[in-house]
Coordinates of C-alpha atoms in Angstrom, one line a residue:
M1 CA -17.6 -31.7 -139.5
S2 CA -18.9 -28.6 -137.5
L3 CA -22.7 -28.2 -137.6
S4 CA -24.6 -24.9 -137.2
E5 CA -28.0 -25.0 -135.4
V6 CA -31.1 -23.5 -136.9
L7 CA -32.5 -21.0 -134.4
K8 CA -35.6 -19.8 -136.1
V9 CA -37.6 -19.6 -139.4
A10 CA -37.5 -16.4 -141.4
A11 CA -40.5 -14.7 -142.9
R12 CA -40.4 -16.6 -146.2
G13 CA -39.9 -20.0 -144.6
D14 CA -36.1 -20.5 -144.6
G15 CA -34.4 -21.7 -141.5
V16 CA -31.8 -19.2 -140.0
T17 CA -28.7 -20.4 -138.2
A18 CA -26.7 -18.6 -135.5
D19 CA -24.2 -17.3 -138.1
G20 CA -27.0 -15.9 -140.3
R21 CA -27.2 -18.6 -143.0
H22 CA -30.6 -19.0 -144.6
V23 CA -31.3 -22.7 -145.3
P24 CA -34.5 -23.8 -147.3
L25 CA -36.6 -26.5 -145.7
A26 CA -34.9 -26.3 -142.3
A27 CA -36.7 -26.3 -139.0
P28 CA -35.6 -24.9 -135.6
G29 CA -33.3 -27.4 -133.9
D30 CA -32.0 -28.8 -137.2
R31 CA -28.2 -28.8 -137.6
I32 CA -26.7 -27.7 -140.9
G33 CA -23.4 -29.0 -142.3
A34 CA -20.9 -26.9 -144.2
D35 CA -22.1 -28.4 -147.4
G36 CA -25.7 -27.4 -146.6
S37 CA -26.9 -30.8 -145.6
I38 CA -29.6 -30.9 -142.9
V39 CA -29.5 -33.2 -139.8
P40 CA -33.2 -33.1 -138.7
G41 CA -33.9 -31.9 -135.2
P42 CA -36.9 -32.4 -132.9
H43 CA -39.2 -30.0 -134.7
H44 CA -38.5 -31.3 -138.2
R45 CA -41.3 -33.5 -139.7
E46 CA -41.7 -35.5 -142.8
P47 CA -43.9 -33.4 -145.2
P48 CA -47.1 -35.4 -145.8
C49 CA -47.8 -34.1 -149.4
R50 CA -46.1 -35.4 -152.6
H51 CA -46.3 -31.8 -154.0
F52 CA -44.3 -30.2 -151.3
P53 CA -42.2 -28.0 -151.6
T54 CA -42.9 -27.3 -155.2
C55 CA -46.6 -26.3 -154.8
G56 CA -47.2 -22.8 -153.6
G57 CA -50.1 -23.8 -151.4
C58 CA -47.8 -24.6 -148.4
Q59 CA -44.3 -23.4 -147.4
L60 CA -43.9 -25.0 -143.9
Q61 CA -44.9 -28.6 -144.1
H62 CA -41.5 -29.5 -142.7
L63 CA -42.3 -27.9 -139.3
D64 CA -44.2 -29.5 -136.5
D65 CA -47.0 -27.5 -134.8
A66 CA -44.7 -26.2 -132.1
A67 CA -42.3 -24.7 -134.6
W68 CA -45.1 -23.3 -136.8
S69 CA -46.6 -21.6 -133.7
G70 CA -43.1 -20.2 -132.9
F71 CA -42.8 -18.9 -136.4
I72 CA -46.1 -17.1 -136.1
V73 CA -45.2 -15.5 -132.8
D74 CA -41.8 -14.5 -134.1
R75 CA -43.4 -12.8 -137.1
I76 CA -45.7 -10.7 -134.9
A77 CA -43.0 -9.9 -132.3
G78 CA -40.6 -8.9 -135.0
A79 CA -43.1 -6.6 -136.7
L80 CA -43.9 -4.9 -133.3
A81 CA -40.2 -4.5 -132.6
Q82 CA -39.8 -2.5 -135.8
H83 CA -42.1 0.1 -134.2
K84 CA -40.7 -0.2 -130.6
L85 CA -43.8 -2.0 -129.4
E86 CA -44.2 -5.2 -127.3
T87 CA -47.1 -6.9 -125.6
E88 CA -48.4 -10.3 -124.5
I89 CA -48.6 -12.6 -127.6
R90 CA -50.8 -15.6 -126.8
V91 CA -50.4 -19.2 -128.0
P92 CA -51.5 -19.3 -131.7
Q93 CA -54.7 -21.1 -132.5
L94 CA -54.0 -23.4 -135.4
S95 CA -56.5 -24.8 -137.9
P96 CA -56.1 -28.6 -138.5
P97 CA -55.2 -30.1 -141.9
R98 CA -57.9 -30.4 -144.5
T99 CA -60.1 -27.7 -143.1
R100 CA -59.6 -24.9 -145.7
R101 CA -63.1 -24.1 -146.9
R102 CA -62.3 -21.5 -149.7
A103 CA -59.5 -21.4 -152.2
T104 CA -58.6 -20.0 -155.6
L105 CA -57.0 -22.5 -158.0
H106 CA -55.9 -22.2 -161.6
A107 CA -56.7 -24.3 -164.6
E108 CA -55.1 -24.7 -168.0
R109 CA -55.1 -27.2 -170.9
R110 CA -52.0 -29.2 -171.7
G111 CA -52.8 -31.2 -174.8
R112 CA -55.8 -33.2 -174.0
Q113 CA -55.3 -32.9 -170.3
V114 CA -56.5 -30.1 -168.0
H115 CA -54.2 -29.3 -165.1
L116 CA -55.8 -27.8 -162.0
G117 CA -54.1 -26.6 -158.8
F118 CA -52.0 -23.9 -157.2
T119 CA -49.0 -22.3 -158.9
A120 CA -45.4 -23.3 -157.9
Q121 CA -43.4 -21.4 -155.3
G122 CA -42.2 -18.1 -156.9
S123 CA -43.4 -18.9 -160.4
H124 CA -46.4 -19.1 -162.6
N125 CA -45.9 -22.9 -163.3
L126 CA -49.1 -24.8 -162.5
I127 CA -49.0 -27.8 -160.1
D128 CA -51.7 -30.3 -161.1
L129 CA -52.9 -31.4 -157.6
Q130 CA -53.2 -35.1 -157.1
E131 CA -53.5 -34.7 -153.3
C132 CA -53.9 -31.8 -150.9
H133 CA -53.6 -31.7 -147.2
V134 CA -55.0 -28.3 -146.6
L135 CA -58.3 -28.2 -148.7
A136 CA -61.5 -29.5 -147.1
P137 CA -62.3 -33.0 -148.5
E138 CA -65.4 -31.8 -150.3
L139 CA -63.5 -29.2 -152.2
F140 CA -60.6 -31.5 -153.2
A141 CA -63.2 -34.2 -154.3
L142 CA -64.3 -31.8 -157.0
L143 CA -61.0 -31.4 -158.6
A144 CA -61.0 -34.6 -160.7
P145 CA -64.5 -34.1 -162.1
L146 CA -63.8 -30.4 -162.7
R147 CA -60.9 -31.5 -164.9
G148 CA -63.3 -33.5 -167.0
L149 CA -65.8 -30.7 -167.3
L150 CA -63.0 -28.2 -168.3
A151 CA -61.6 -30.6 -170.8
A152 CA -64.8 -29.9 -172.8
L153 CA -65.0 -26.2 -172.1
L154 CA -61.5 -24.8 -171.8
P155 CA -59.7 -23.5 -175.0
G156 CA -56.1 -24.4 -175.6
S157 CA -54.4 -21.0 -174.7
R158 CA -56.4 -19.9 -171.7
R159 CA -55.6 -20.1 -168.0
I160 CA -58.6 -19.4 -165.8
N161 CA -59.2 -19.0 -162.1
V162 CA -61.4 -21.6 -160.2
H163 CA -62.9 -20.2 -157.0
L164 CA -64.2 -22.8 -154.6
A165 CA -66.0 -22.2 -151.3
R166 CA -68.1 -24.2 -148.9
A167 CA -71.4 -22.5 -148.3
D168 CA -74.4 -23.6 -146.3
Q169 CA -76.0 -25.4 -149.3
G170 CA -72.8 -27.1 -150.5
V171 CA -69.9 -26.2 -152.6
D172 CA -69.9 -22.9 -154.5
V173 CA -67.9 -22.9 -157.8
L174 CA -67.0 -19.8 -159.9
L175 CA -65.0 -20.1 -163.1
D176 CA -63.3 -16.7 -163.7
G177 CA -62.1 -15.9 -167.2
L178 CA -64.0 -18.5 -169.3
E179 CA -66.7 -18.1 -171.9
A180 CA -69.0 -21.1 -172.4
E181 CA -71.8 -20.4 -174.7
G182 CA -74.2 -22.7 -176.6
L183 CA -76.6 -25.5 -175.7
A184 CA -73.9 -28.2 -175.2
A185 CA -72.0 -26.1 -172.7
A186 CA -75.2 -25.2 -170.8
E187 CA -76.2 -28.8 -170.6
A188 CA -72.8 -30.0 -169.5
I189 CA -72.7 -27.3 -166.7
T190 CA -76.2 -28.2 -165.5
A191 CA -75.5 -31.9 -165.5
F192 CA -72.2 -31.4 -163.6
A193 CA -73.8 -29.1 -161.0
H194 CA -76.7 -31.5 -160.4
R195 CA -74.5 -34.6 -160.3
H196 CA -72.2 -33.1 -157.6
Q197 CA -75.0 -31.4 -155.7
L198 CA -73.4 -28.0 -155.9
A199 CA -74.8 -25.0 -154.1
R200 CA -74.0 -22.8 -157.2
F201 CA -72.1 -22.9 -160.4
A202 CA -71.2 -19.4 -161.7
M203 CA -69.1 -18.0 -164.5
D204 CA -67.4 -14.6 -164.9
E205 CA -66.7 -13.8 -168.6
G206 CA -65.4 -10.4 -167.7
L207 CA -68.6 -8.5 -166.8
G208 CA -69.1 -10.0 -163.3
P209 CA -70.3 -13.4 -162.1
T210 CA -73.4 -14.9 -163.5
A211 CA -75.0 -18.0 -161.9
R212 CA -75.6 -20.9 -164.3
W213 CA -76.9 -23.1 -161.5
E214 CA -78.4 -22.0 -158.2
P215 CA -81.4 -24.1 -157.1
D216 CA -81.6 -22.2 -153.8
P217 CA -80.2 -18.8 -152.8
V218 CA -76.6 -19.4 -151.5
T219 CA -75.9 -18.3 -147.9
I220 CA -73.1 -18.5 -145.4
T221 CA -74.1 -18.5 -141.7
L222 CA -72.4 -15.9 -139.5
G223 CA -73.2 -15.6 -135.9
G224 CA -76.3 -17.7 -136.4
V225 CA -77.6 -15.5 -139.3
A226 CA -77.8 -16.8 -142.8
V227 CA -76.1 -14.1 -145.0
P228 CA -76.5 -14.1 -148.8
F229 CA -73.1 -15.1 -150.2
P230 CA -72.0 -13.4 -153.5
P231 CA -69.7 -15.5 -155.7
A232 CA -66.0 -15.4 -154.6
N233 CA -66.8 -13.1 -151.7
F234 CA -64.4 -12.9 -148.7
L235 CA -64.8 -15.7 -146.2
Q236 CA -62.5 -16.6 -143.4
A237 CA -60.4 -19.5 -144.6
T238 CA -61.5 -22.1 -142.0
A239 CA -64.5 -22.4 -139.7
E240 CA -61.9 -22.9 -136.9
G241 CA -60.1 -19.7 -137.7
E242 CA -63.3 -17.8 -137.9
A243 CA -64.4 -19.1 -134.5
A244 CA -61.0 -18.2 -133.0
L245 CA -61.1 -14.6 -134.3
V246 CA -64.8 -14.1 -133.3
S247 CA -64.0 -15.4 -129.8
A248 CA -61.1 -13.0 -129.4
V249 CA -63.2 -10.0 -130.7
R250 CA -66.1 -10.9 -128.3
E251 CA -63.6 -11.1 -125.4
I252 CA -62.3 -7.6 -126.3
A253 CA -65.7 -6.0 -126.7
G254 CA -67.1 -7.6 -123.5
D255 CA -70.6 -6.5 -122.8
A256 CA -70.5 -3.5 -125.2
G257 CA -74.0 -2.2 -126.0
T258 CA -72.9 -0.3 -129.1
V259 CA -70.3 -1.6 -131.5
A260 CA -68.7 -0.1 -134.7
D261 CA -67.6 -2.8 -137.2
L262 CA -65.3 -1.2 -139.7
F263 CA -64.4 -3.1 -142.9
A264 CA -67.4 -5.3 -142.0
G265 CA -67.5 -7.5 -145.1
L266 CA -70.4 -9.9 -144.9
G267 CA -70.7 -9.4 -141.2
T268 CA -68.4 -12.0 -139.5
F269 CA -68.1 -9.7 -136.5
T270 CA -71.3 -7.7 -137.0
F271 CA -73.4 -10.7 -136.3
A272 CA -71.2 -11.8 -133.3
F273 CA -73.1 -9.3 -131.1
P274 CA -76.7 -10.3 -131.1
M275 CA -77.7 -8.0 -128.2
A276 CA -75.7 -4.9 -129.3
K277 CA -76.5 -2.0 -131.6
V278 CA -74.0 -2.3 -134.5
Y279 CA -72.8 0.2 -137.1
A280 CA -71.3 -1.8 -140.0
A281 CA -69.3 0.0 -142.7
E282 CA -68.0 -1.7 -145.8
A283 CA -66.9 -0.4 -149.3
A284 CA -67.8 -3.5 -151.3
R285 CA -71.3 -3.0 -152.6
D286 CA -72.3 -6.7 -152.8
S287 CA -71.0 -7.4 -149.3
I288 CA -72.8 -4.6 -147.6
L289 CA -76.1 -5.3 -149.4
S290 CA -75.9 -8.9 -148.3
L291 CA -75.2 -7.9 -144.7
K292 CA -78.0 -5.4 -144.7
A293 CA -80.5 -7.9 -146.1
A294 CA -79.5 -10.6 -143.6
A295 CA -79.7 -8.1 -140.6
G296 CA -83.2 -7.1 -141.7
Q297 CA -84.3 -10.7 -142.1
A298 CA -82.9 -11.6 -138.6
R299 CA -84.2 -8.3 -137.1
R300 CA -80.8 -7.4 -135.8
L301 CA -80.1 -3.8 -134.6
V302 CA -77.6 -3.1 -137.4
F303 CA -77.1 0.1 -139.4
A304 CA -75.3 -0.9 -142.7
D305 CA -73.3 1.8 -144.3
H306 CA -71.9 1.5 -147.9
R307 CA -68.7 3.5 -147.2
D308 CA -65.1 3.5 -148.4
L309 CA -63.1 3.9 -145.2
F310 CA -59.9 4.7 -147.1
R311 CA -61.4 7.7 -148.8
R312 CA -64.0 8.6 -146.1
P313 CA -62.9 7.2 -142.7
A314 CA -65.3 7.3 -139.8
T315 CA -64.3 10.3 -137.7
G316 CA -63.0 10.2 -134.2
T317 CA -66.0 12.2 -133.1
D318 CA -68.4 9.6 -134.6
L319 CA -66.5 6.8 -133.0
D320 CA -66.7 8.4 -129.6
K321 CA -70.3 7.1 -129.5
F322 CA -69.3 3.4 -129.4
D323 CA -68.4 1.2 -126.5
A324 CA -66.2 -0.9 -128.7
V325 CA -64.7 -0.6 -132.2
V326 CA -63.9 -3.6 -134.4
L327 CA -61.8 -3.2 -137.6
D328 CA -60.7 -5.9 -140.0
P329 CA -58.9 -4.1 -142.9
P330 CA -57.3 -5.7 -145.9
R331 CA -53.5 -6.4 -146.0
A332 CA -52.7 -2.8 -146.6
G333 CA -53.9 -2.0 -143.1
A334 CA -56.0 1.1 -142.2
R335 CA -53.7 4.1 -141.9
E336 CA -56.4 6.7 -142.7
Q337 CA -59.0 5.1 -140.5
V338 CA -56.6 4.4 -137.6
G339 CA -55.6 8.1 -137.6
E340 CA -59.2 9.0 -136.8
L341 CA -59.6 6.2 -134.4
A342 CA -56.5 7.3 -132.4
R343 CA -58.4 10.5 -131.7
A344 CA -61.6 8.7 -130.5
R345 CA -62.5 7.9 -126.9
A346 CA -63.9 4.4 -127.5
P347 CA -62.7 2.3 -124.5
H348 CA -62.0 -0.9 -126.5
I349 CA -60.7 -1.6 -130.0
A350 CA -60.5 -5.1 -131.5
Y351 CA -58.1 -4.9 -134.5
V352 CA -58.1 -8.0 -136.7
S353 CA -55.2 -8.2 -139.2
C354 CA -53.8 -10.5 -141.8
N355 CA -50.5 -8.6 -142.1
P356 CA -48.3 -8.2 -139.0
S357 CA -46.3 -5.4 -140.7
T358 CA -49.2 -3.1 -141.5
F359 CA -50.8 -4.0 -138.2
A360 CA -47.7 -2.9 -136.3
R361 CA -47.6 0.4 -138.2
D362 CA -51.2 1.1 -137.3
A363 CA -50.7 -0.1 -133.7
E364 CA -48.0 2.5 -133.3
I365 CA -50.4 5.2 -134.4
L366 CA -53.1 4.0 -131.9
C367 CA -50.5 3.9 -129.0
E368 CA -49.3 7.4 -129.8
G369 CA -52.9 8.4 -129.6
G370 CA -53.2 7.1 -126.0
Y371 CA -54.3 3.5 -126.5
T372 CA -52.5 0.6 -124.8
L373 CA -51.9 -2.6 -126.8
D374 CA -53.0 -5.2 -124.2
W375 CA -52.5 -8.5 -126.0
I376 CA -52.5 -10.3 -129.3
Q377 CA -54.2 -13.6 -130.2
P378 CA -52.5 -15.1 -133.3
V379 CA -54.5 -17.4 -135.6
G380 CA -53.0 -19.8 -138.1
Q381 CA -55.8 -20.8 -140.4
F382 CA -53.7 -21.1 -143.6
R383 CA -52.2 -24.4 -142.7
W384 CA -48.4 -24.7 -143.1
S385 CA -48.4 -21.2 -144.7
T386 CA -46.3 -18.1 -143.9
H387 CA -49.6 -16.2 -143.8
V388 CA -50.3 -14.9 -140.3
E389 CA -53.5 -13.5 -138.8
L390 CA -54.2 -12.0 -135.4
A391 CA -56.8 -10.2 -133.2
A392 CA -55.4 -7.5 -130.9
R393 CA -56.9 -5.7 -127.9
F394 CA -56.4 -2.0 -127.5
S395 CA -57.8 -0.1 -124.5
R396 CA -57.8 3.4 -123.0

């Protein structure tokens, strides 16, 4: 029987053979029979989790780290090639298993039981997690007791979102889409939060999160600065991933005395430059108010601007004033802002992206404006996921 070798892994996680066949759960170096059977190769590993491949939390547990790194590099190189770009792509920095410090799970009642977990691949079916090799242990440890609490609170026809994050004070919990009124519910929530030493327990009944338990103001430390942490706010998925991105951005900016941080969020990169004057722009009101308060408390030289950079991008003339520009847009990229940035004279740009496709589109605009794409540092902080992040250096 002739066997076809798997050469690479496609964007959605299927192995691809030399003759173009897409084979689910195949790794580079595997050999595929005519009947679709897989003969494991050197990069194929036994998935550690009982829920794989059904659970949508992971797509690539059958790859070893070398193959996962290769997948990440291929994704970035392929996106660049679509825009006739190429550059040095460094070895990806991968977060270890069980380090994910934030996640959004889903919960629903099935009879007397409450199921809590991720949805299945390509469907809305809920996988009730009995183990997880990506969540930080302190987050996973809450799943069983949360089922017990939700058994008393969750109505029969409702699916809700459960946001978990590890803050400075402990685990932050937000239930999104659930109403829990009355003395019995209040006492159950308070007892639960106290028993598990939560940093905060909040609920969003449709009008925004309201804290039901928060003994101390919840913060997340960024660059040595304690920043107020609004419920379910954006946070890099792992501490290791955050450190890798911050290190790359610092390397790009060098000894810049003035830095513009666009799409600043809570200040992951704003607070990475303790000696610089930083302009921080962010559209989310809660985030920019937290950043501003933290900068004032820490006496950092930060000007915080509540600004929608899609509707009102910082102009090229404004950005001429900075030694380095950092931008970390959402998955849609930053076409409007990049158009202005391409006209600026800032010597260094650090572009942090979670979408290689929109990054490559924006990189082409910057290169057409006279910038050079020097290198890319990939970061894999969504363990065994097809999700790819990167930090890229542009210069002129």
